[in-house]
PDB file of C-alpha atoms in Angstrom:
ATOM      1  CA  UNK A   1      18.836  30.349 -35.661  1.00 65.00           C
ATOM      2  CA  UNK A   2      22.680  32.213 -36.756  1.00 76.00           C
ATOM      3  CA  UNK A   3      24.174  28.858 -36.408  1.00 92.00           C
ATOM      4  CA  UNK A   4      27.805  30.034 -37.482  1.00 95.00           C
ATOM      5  CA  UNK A   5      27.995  33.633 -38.594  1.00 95.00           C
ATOM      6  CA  UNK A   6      31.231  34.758 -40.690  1.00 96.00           C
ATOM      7  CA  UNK A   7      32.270  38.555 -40.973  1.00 96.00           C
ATOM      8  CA  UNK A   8      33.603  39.971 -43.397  1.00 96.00           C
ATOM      9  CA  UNK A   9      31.764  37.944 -46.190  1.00 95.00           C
ATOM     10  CA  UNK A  10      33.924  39.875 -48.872  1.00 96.00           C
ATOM     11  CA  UNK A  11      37.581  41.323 -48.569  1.00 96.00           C
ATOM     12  CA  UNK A  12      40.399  42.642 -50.877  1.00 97.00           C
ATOM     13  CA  UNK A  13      43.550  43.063 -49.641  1.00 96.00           C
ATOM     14  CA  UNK A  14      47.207  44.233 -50.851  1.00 97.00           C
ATOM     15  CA  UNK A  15      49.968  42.810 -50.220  1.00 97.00           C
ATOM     16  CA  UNK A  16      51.613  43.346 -46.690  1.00 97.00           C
ATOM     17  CA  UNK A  17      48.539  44.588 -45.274  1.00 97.00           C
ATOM     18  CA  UNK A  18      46.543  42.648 -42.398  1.00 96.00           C
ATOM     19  CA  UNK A  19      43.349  41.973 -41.734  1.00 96.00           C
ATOM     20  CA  UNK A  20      41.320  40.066 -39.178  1.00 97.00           C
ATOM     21  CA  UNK A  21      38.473  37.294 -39.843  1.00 98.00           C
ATOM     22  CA  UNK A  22      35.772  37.317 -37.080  1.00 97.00           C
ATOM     23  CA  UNK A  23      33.686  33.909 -36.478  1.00 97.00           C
ATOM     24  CA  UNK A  24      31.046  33.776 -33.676  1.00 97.00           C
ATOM     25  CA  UNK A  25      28.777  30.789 -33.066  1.00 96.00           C
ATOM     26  CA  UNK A  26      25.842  30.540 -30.821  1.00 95.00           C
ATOM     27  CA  UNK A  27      25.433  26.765 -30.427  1.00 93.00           C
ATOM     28  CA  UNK A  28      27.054  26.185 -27.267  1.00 92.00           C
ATOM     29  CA  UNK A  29      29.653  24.175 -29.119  1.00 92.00           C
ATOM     30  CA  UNK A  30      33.008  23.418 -27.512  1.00 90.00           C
ATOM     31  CA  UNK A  31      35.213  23.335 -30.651  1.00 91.00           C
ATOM     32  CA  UNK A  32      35.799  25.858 -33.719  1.00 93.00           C
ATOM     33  CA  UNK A  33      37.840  25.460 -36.346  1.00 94.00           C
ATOM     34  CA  UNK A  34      39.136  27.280 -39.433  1.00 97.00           C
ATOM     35  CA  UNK A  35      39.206  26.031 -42.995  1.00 96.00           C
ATOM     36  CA  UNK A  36      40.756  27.226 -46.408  1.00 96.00           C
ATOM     37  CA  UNK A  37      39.057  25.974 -49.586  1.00 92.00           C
ATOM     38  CA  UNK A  38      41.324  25.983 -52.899  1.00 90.00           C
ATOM     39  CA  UNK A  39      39.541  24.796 -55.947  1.00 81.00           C
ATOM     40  CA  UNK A  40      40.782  20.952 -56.742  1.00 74.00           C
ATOM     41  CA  UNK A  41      42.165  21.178 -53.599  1.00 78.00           C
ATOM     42  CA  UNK A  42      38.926  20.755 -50.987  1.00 84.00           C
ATOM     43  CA  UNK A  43      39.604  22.084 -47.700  1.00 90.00           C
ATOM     44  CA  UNK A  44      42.510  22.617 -45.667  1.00 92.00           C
ATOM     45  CA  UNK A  45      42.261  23.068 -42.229  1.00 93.00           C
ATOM     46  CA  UNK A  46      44.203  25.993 -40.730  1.00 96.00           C
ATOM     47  CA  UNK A  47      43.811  26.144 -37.125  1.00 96.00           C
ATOM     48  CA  UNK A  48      41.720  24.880 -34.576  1.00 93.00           C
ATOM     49  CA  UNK A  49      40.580  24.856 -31.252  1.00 93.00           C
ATOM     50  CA  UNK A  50      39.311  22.156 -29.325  1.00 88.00           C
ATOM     51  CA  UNK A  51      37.896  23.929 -26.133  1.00 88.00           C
ATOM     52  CA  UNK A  52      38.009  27.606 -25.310  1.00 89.00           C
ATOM     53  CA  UNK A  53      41.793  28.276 -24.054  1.00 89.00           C
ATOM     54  CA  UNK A  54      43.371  26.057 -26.598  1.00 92.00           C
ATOM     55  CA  UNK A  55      44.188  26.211 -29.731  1.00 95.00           C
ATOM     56  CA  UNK A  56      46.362  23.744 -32.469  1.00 93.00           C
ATOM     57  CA  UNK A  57      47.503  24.043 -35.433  1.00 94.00           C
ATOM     58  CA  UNK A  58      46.459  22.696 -38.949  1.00 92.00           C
ATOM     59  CA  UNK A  59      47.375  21.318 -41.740  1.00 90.00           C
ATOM     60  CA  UNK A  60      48.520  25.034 -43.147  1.00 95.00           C
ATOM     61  CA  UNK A  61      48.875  27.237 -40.681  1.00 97.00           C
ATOM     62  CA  UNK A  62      51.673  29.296 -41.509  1.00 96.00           C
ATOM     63  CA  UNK A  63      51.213  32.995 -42.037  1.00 96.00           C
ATOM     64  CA  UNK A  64      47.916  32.866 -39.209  1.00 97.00           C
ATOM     65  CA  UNK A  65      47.608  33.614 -36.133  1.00 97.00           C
ATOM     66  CA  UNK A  66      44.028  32.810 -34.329  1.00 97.00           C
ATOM     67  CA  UNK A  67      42.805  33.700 -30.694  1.00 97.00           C
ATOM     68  CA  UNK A  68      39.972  31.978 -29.174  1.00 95.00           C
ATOM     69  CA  UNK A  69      38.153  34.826 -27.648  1.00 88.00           C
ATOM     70  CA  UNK A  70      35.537  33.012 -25.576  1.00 95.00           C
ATOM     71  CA  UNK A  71      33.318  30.030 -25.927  1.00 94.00           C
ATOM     72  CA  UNK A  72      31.517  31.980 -28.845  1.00 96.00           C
ATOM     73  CA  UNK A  73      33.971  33.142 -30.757  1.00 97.00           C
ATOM     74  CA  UNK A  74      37.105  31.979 -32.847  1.00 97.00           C
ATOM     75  CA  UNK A  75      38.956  34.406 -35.205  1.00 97.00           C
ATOM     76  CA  UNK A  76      41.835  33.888 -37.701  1.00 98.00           C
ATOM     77  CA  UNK A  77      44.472  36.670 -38.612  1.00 98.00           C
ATOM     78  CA  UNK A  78      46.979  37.314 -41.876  1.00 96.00           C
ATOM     79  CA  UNK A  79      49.496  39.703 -40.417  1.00 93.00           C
ATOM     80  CA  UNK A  80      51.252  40.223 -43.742  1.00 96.00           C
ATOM     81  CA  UNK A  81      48.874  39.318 -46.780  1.00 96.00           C
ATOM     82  CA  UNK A  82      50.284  37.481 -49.758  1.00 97.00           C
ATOM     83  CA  UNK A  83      48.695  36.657 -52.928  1.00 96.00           C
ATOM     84  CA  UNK A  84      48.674  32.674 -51.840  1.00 96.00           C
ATOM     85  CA  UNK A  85      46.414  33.358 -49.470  1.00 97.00           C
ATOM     86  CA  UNK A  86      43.860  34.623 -51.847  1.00 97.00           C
ATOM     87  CA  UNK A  87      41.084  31.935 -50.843  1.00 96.00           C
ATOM     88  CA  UNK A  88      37.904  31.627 -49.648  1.00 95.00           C
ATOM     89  CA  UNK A  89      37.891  30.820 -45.653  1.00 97.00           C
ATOM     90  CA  UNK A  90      35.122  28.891 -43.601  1.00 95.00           C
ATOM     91  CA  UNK A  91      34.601  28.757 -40.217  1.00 96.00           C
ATOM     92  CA  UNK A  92      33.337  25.598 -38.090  1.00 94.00           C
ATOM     93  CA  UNK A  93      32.156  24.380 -34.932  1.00 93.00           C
ATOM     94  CA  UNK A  94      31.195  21.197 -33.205  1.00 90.00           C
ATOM     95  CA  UNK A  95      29.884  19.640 -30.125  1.00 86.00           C
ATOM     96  CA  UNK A  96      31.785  18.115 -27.600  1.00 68.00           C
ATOM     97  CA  UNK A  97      32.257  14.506 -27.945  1.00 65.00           C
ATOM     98  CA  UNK A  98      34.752  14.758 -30.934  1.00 68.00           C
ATOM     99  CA  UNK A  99      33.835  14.267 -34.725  1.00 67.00           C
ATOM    100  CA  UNK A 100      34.069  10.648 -34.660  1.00 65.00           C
ATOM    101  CA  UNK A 101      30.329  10.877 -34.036  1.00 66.00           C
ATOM    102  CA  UNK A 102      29.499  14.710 -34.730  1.00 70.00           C
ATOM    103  CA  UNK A 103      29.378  17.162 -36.963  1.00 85.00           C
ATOM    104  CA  UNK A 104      30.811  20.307 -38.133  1.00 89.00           C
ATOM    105  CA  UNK A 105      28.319  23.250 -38.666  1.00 91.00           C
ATOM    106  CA  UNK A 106      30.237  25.776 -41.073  1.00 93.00           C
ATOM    107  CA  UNK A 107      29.499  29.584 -41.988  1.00 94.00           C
ATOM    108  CA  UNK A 108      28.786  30.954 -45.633  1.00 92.00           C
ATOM    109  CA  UNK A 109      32.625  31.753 -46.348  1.00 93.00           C
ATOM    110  CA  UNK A 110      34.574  34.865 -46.189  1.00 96.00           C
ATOM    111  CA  UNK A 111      35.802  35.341 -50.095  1.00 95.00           C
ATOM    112  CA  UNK A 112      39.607  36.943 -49.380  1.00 97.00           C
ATOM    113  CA  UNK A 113      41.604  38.196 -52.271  1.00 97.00           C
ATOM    114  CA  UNK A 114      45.188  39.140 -51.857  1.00 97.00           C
ATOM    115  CA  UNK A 115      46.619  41.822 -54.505  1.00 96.00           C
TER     116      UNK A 115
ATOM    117  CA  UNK B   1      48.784  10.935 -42.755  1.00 82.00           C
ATOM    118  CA  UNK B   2      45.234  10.778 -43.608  1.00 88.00           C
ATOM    119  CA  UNK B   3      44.034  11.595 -47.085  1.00 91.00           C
ATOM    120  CA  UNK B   4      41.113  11.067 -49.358  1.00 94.00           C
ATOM    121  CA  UNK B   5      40.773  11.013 -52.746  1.00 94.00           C
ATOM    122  CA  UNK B   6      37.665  11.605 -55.089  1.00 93.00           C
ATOM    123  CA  UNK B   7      36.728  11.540 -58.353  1.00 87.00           C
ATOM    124  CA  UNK B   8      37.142  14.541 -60.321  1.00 82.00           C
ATOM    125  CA  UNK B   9      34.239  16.515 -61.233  1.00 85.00           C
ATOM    126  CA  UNK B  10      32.368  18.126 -62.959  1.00 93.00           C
ATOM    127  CA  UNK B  11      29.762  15.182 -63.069  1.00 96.00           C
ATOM    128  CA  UNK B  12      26.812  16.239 -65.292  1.00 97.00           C
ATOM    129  CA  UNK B  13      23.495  14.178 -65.147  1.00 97.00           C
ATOM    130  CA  UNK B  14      20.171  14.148 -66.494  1.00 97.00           C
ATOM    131  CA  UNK B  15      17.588  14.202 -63.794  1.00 97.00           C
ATOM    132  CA  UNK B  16      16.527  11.362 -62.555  1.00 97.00           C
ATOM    133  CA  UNK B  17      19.723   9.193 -63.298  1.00 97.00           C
ATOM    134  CA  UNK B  18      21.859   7.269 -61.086  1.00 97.00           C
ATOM    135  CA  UNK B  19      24.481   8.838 -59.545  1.00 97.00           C
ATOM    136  CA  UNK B  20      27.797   7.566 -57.988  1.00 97.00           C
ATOM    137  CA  UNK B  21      31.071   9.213 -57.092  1.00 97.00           C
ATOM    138  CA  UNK B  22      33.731   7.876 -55.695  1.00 97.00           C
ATOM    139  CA  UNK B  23      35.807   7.812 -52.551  1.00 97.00           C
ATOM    140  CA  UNK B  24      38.753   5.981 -51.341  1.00 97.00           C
ATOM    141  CA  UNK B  25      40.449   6.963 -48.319  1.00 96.00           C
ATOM    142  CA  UNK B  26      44.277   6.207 -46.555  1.00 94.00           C
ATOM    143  CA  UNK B  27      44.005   6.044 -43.110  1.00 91.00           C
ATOM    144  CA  UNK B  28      45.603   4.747 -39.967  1.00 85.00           C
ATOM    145  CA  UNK B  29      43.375   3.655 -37.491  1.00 83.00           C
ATOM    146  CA  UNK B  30      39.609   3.593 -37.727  1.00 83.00           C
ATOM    147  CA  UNK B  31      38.282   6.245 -38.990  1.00 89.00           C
ATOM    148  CA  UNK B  32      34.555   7.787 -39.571  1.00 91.00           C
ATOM    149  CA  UNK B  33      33.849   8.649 -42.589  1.00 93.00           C
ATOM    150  CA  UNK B  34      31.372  11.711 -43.785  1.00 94.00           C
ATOM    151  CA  UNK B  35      29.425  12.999 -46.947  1.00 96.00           C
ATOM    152  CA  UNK B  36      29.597  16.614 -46.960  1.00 95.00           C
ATOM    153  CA  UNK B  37      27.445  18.924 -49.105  1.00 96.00           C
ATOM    154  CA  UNK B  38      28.011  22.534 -50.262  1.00 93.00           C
ATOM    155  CA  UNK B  39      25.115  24.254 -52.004  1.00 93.00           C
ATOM    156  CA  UNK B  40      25.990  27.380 -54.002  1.00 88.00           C
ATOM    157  CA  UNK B  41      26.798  30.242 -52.261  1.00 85.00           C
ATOM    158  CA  UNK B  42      26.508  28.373 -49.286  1.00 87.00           C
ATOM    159  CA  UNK B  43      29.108  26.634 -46.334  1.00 88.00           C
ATOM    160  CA  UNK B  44      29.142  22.560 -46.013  1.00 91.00           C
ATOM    161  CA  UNK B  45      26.353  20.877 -44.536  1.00 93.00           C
ATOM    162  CA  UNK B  46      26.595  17.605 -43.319  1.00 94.00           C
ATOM    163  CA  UNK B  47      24.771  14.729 -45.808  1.00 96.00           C
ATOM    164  CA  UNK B  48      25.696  11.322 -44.130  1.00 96.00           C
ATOM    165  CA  UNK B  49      28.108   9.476 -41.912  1.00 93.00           C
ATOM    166  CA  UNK B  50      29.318   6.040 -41.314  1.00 93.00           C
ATOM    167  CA  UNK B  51      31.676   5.713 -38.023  1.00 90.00           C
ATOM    168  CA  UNK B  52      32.671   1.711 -38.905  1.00 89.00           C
ATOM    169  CA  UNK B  53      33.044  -0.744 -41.064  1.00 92.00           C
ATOM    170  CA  UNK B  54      30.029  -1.829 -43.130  1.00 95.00           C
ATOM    171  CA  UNK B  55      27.742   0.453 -41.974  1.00 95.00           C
ATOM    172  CA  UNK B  56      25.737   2.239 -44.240  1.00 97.00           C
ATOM    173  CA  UNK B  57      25.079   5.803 -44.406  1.00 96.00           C
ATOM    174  CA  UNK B  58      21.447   7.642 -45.730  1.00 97.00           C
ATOM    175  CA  UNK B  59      20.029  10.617 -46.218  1.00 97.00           C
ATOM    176  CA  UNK B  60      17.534  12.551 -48.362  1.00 95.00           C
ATOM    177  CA  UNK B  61      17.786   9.388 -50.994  1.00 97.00           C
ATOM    178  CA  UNK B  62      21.357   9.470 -50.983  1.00 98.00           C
ATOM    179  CA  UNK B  63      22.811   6.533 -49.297  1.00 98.00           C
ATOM    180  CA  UNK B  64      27.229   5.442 -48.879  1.00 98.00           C
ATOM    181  CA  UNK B  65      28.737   2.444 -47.112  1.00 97.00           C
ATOM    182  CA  UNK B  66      31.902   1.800 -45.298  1.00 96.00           C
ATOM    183  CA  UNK B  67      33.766  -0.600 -46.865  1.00 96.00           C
ATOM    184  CA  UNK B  68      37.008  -1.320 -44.767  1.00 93.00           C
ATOM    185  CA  UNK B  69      38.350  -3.762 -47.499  1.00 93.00           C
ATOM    186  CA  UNK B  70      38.430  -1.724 -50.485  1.00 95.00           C
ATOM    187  CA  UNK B  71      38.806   1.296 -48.036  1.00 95.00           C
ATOM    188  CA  UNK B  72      36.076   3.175 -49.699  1.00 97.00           C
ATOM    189  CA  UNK B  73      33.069   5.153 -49.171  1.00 97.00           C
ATOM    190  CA  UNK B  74      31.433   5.981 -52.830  1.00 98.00           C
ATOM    191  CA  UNK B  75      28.437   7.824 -52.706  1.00 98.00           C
ATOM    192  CA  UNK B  76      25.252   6.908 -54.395  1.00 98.00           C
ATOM    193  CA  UNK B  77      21.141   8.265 -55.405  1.00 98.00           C
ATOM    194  CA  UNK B  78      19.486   6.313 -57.686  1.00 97.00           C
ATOM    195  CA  UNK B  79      17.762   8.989 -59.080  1.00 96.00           C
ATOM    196  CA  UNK B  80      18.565  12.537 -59.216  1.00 97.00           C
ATOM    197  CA  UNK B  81      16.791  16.516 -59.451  1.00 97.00           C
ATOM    198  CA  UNK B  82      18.123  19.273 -60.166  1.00 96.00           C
ATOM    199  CA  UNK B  83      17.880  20.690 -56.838  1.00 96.00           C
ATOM    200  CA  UNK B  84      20.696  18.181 -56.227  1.00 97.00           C
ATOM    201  CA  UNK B  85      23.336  20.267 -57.975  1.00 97.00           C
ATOM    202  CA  UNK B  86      25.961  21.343 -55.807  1.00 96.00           C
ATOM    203  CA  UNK B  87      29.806  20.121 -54.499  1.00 94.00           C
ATOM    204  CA  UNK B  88      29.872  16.893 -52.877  1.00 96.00           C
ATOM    205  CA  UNK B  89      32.904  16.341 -50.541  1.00 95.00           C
ATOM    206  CA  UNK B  90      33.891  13.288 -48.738  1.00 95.00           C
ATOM    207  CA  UNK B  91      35.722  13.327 -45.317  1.00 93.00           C
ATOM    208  CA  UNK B  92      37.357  11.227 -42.506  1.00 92.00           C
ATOM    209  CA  UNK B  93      37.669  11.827 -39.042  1.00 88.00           C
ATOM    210  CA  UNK B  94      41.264  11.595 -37.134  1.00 80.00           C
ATOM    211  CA  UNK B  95      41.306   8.688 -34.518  1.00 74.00           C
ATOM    212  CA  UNK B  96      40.791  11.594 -31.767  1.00 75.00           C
ATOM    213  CA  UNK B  97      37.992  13.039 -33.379  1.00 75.00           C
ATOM    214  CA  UNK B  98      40.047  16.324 -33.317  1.00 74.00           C
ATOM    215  CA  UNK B  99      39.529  16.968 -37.229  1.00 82.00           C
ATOM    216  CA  UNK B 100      38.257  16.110 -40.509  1.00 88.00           C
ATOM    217  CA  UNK B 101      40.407  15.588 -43.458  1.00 90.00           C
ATOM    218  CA  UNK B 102      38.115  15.869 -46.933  1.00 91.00           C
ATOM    219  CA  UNK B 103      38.792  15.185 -50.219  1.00 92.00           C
ATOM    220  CA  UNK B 104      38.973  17.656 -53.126  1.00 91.00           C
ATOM    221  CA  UNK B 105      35.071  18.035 -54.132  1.00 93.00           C
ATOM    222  CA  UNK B 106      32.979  16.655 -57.025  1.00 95.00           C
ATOM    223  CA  UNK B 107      30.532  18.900 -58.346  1.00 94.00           C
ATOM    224  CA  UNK B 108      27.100  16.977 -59.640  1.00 97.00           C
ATOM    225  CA  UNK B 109      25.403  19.143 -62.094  1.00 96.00           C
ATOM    226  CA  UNK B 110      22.278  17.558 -63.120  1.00 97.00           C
ATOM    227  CA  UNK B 111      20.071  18.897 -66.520  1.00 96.00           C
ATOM    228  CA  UNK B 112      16.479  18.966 -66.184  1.00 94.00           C
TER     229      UNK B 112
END
């Protein structure tokens, strides 16, 4: 039972450099999304994707890119790191049906720091 | 837009004490409205959910109702463990069900 499976779990960076976050799920689950989590500051969400071949932007999604690979899988890149996006990052998924009713499963976090 | 405001944290308790924290929402529409909780270490798990007015959420002794008037949804145990400790976040759902917005986090730690 993976549920939602996050890699890496841990990543520094430096500035400029880029790096890609990998999410898979293996719930069958039409929708993935990612989040950012800021402390005081809950989460943001960044990007998500509402059925495999779409994908929609967040509340902050500038400096991301993602690419929904397949139905399973959902990953988020920083082309040019800065130090603001030093955060830790959570994947999600859901059902179909929308949220109104469901729920969002989320991985362990990927802890990103930006030098 | 949507946004939802909770009380700041941290909330320290003594086990078995009543526990409340609070949740007011803006929203157009008619939202659902969630309980999320994150366990050290850990992602969010869903706690509870209400998806309209006056209905009243439960789970694991932990129990919040929608209250369209006041447009809150403040979260409540009557009595608490330790095992409870953790960050509590409250959410609400977009009229298309497309996303959650959640509020900044309260974390409960409770004292044996």
């Amino acid at each position: 039972n993976a549920g939602v499976t996050q890699t890496p779990k841990f990543q520094v960076l430096k500035t400029g450099q880029s790096m890609t976050l990998q999410c898979a799920q293996d719930m069958n689950h039409n929708s993935m999304y990612w989040y950012r989590q800021d402390p005081g500051m809950g989460l943001r969400l960044i990007y998500y994707s509402a059925s495999e071949g779409t994908t929609d932007k967040g509340e902050v999604p500038n400096g991301y890119n993602v690419s929904r690979l397949n139905k399973r899988e959902f990953s988020l890149r920083l082309e040019s790191a800065a130090p603001s996006q030093t955060s830790v990052y959570f994947c999600a998924s859901s059902a179909a049906g929308g949220l109104n009713t469901g729920e969002l499963f989320f991985g362990e976090g990927s802890r990103l720091t930006v030098l | 837009g949507n946004s939802v405001t909770q009380m700041e944290g941290p909330v320290t308790l003594s086990e078995e004490a009543f526990l409340t924290i609070n949740c007011t929402y803006t929203a157009t529409g008619y939202p659902s409205l969630f309980w999320y909780v994150q366990y050290p270490g850990e992602g969010l798990q869903l706690l509870l959910k209400a998806t309209k007015a006056d209905d009243k959420g439960s789970n694991k002794g932990f129990e919040a109702t929608y209250r369209k008037e006041t447009t809150s949804f403040h979260l409540e145990k009557g009595s608490v463990q330790v095992s409870d400790s953790a960050v509590y976040f409250c959410a609400l759902s977009d009229n298309a069900g497309n996303m959650l917005t959640f509020g900044g986090g309260t974390r409960l730690m409770v004292k044996p």
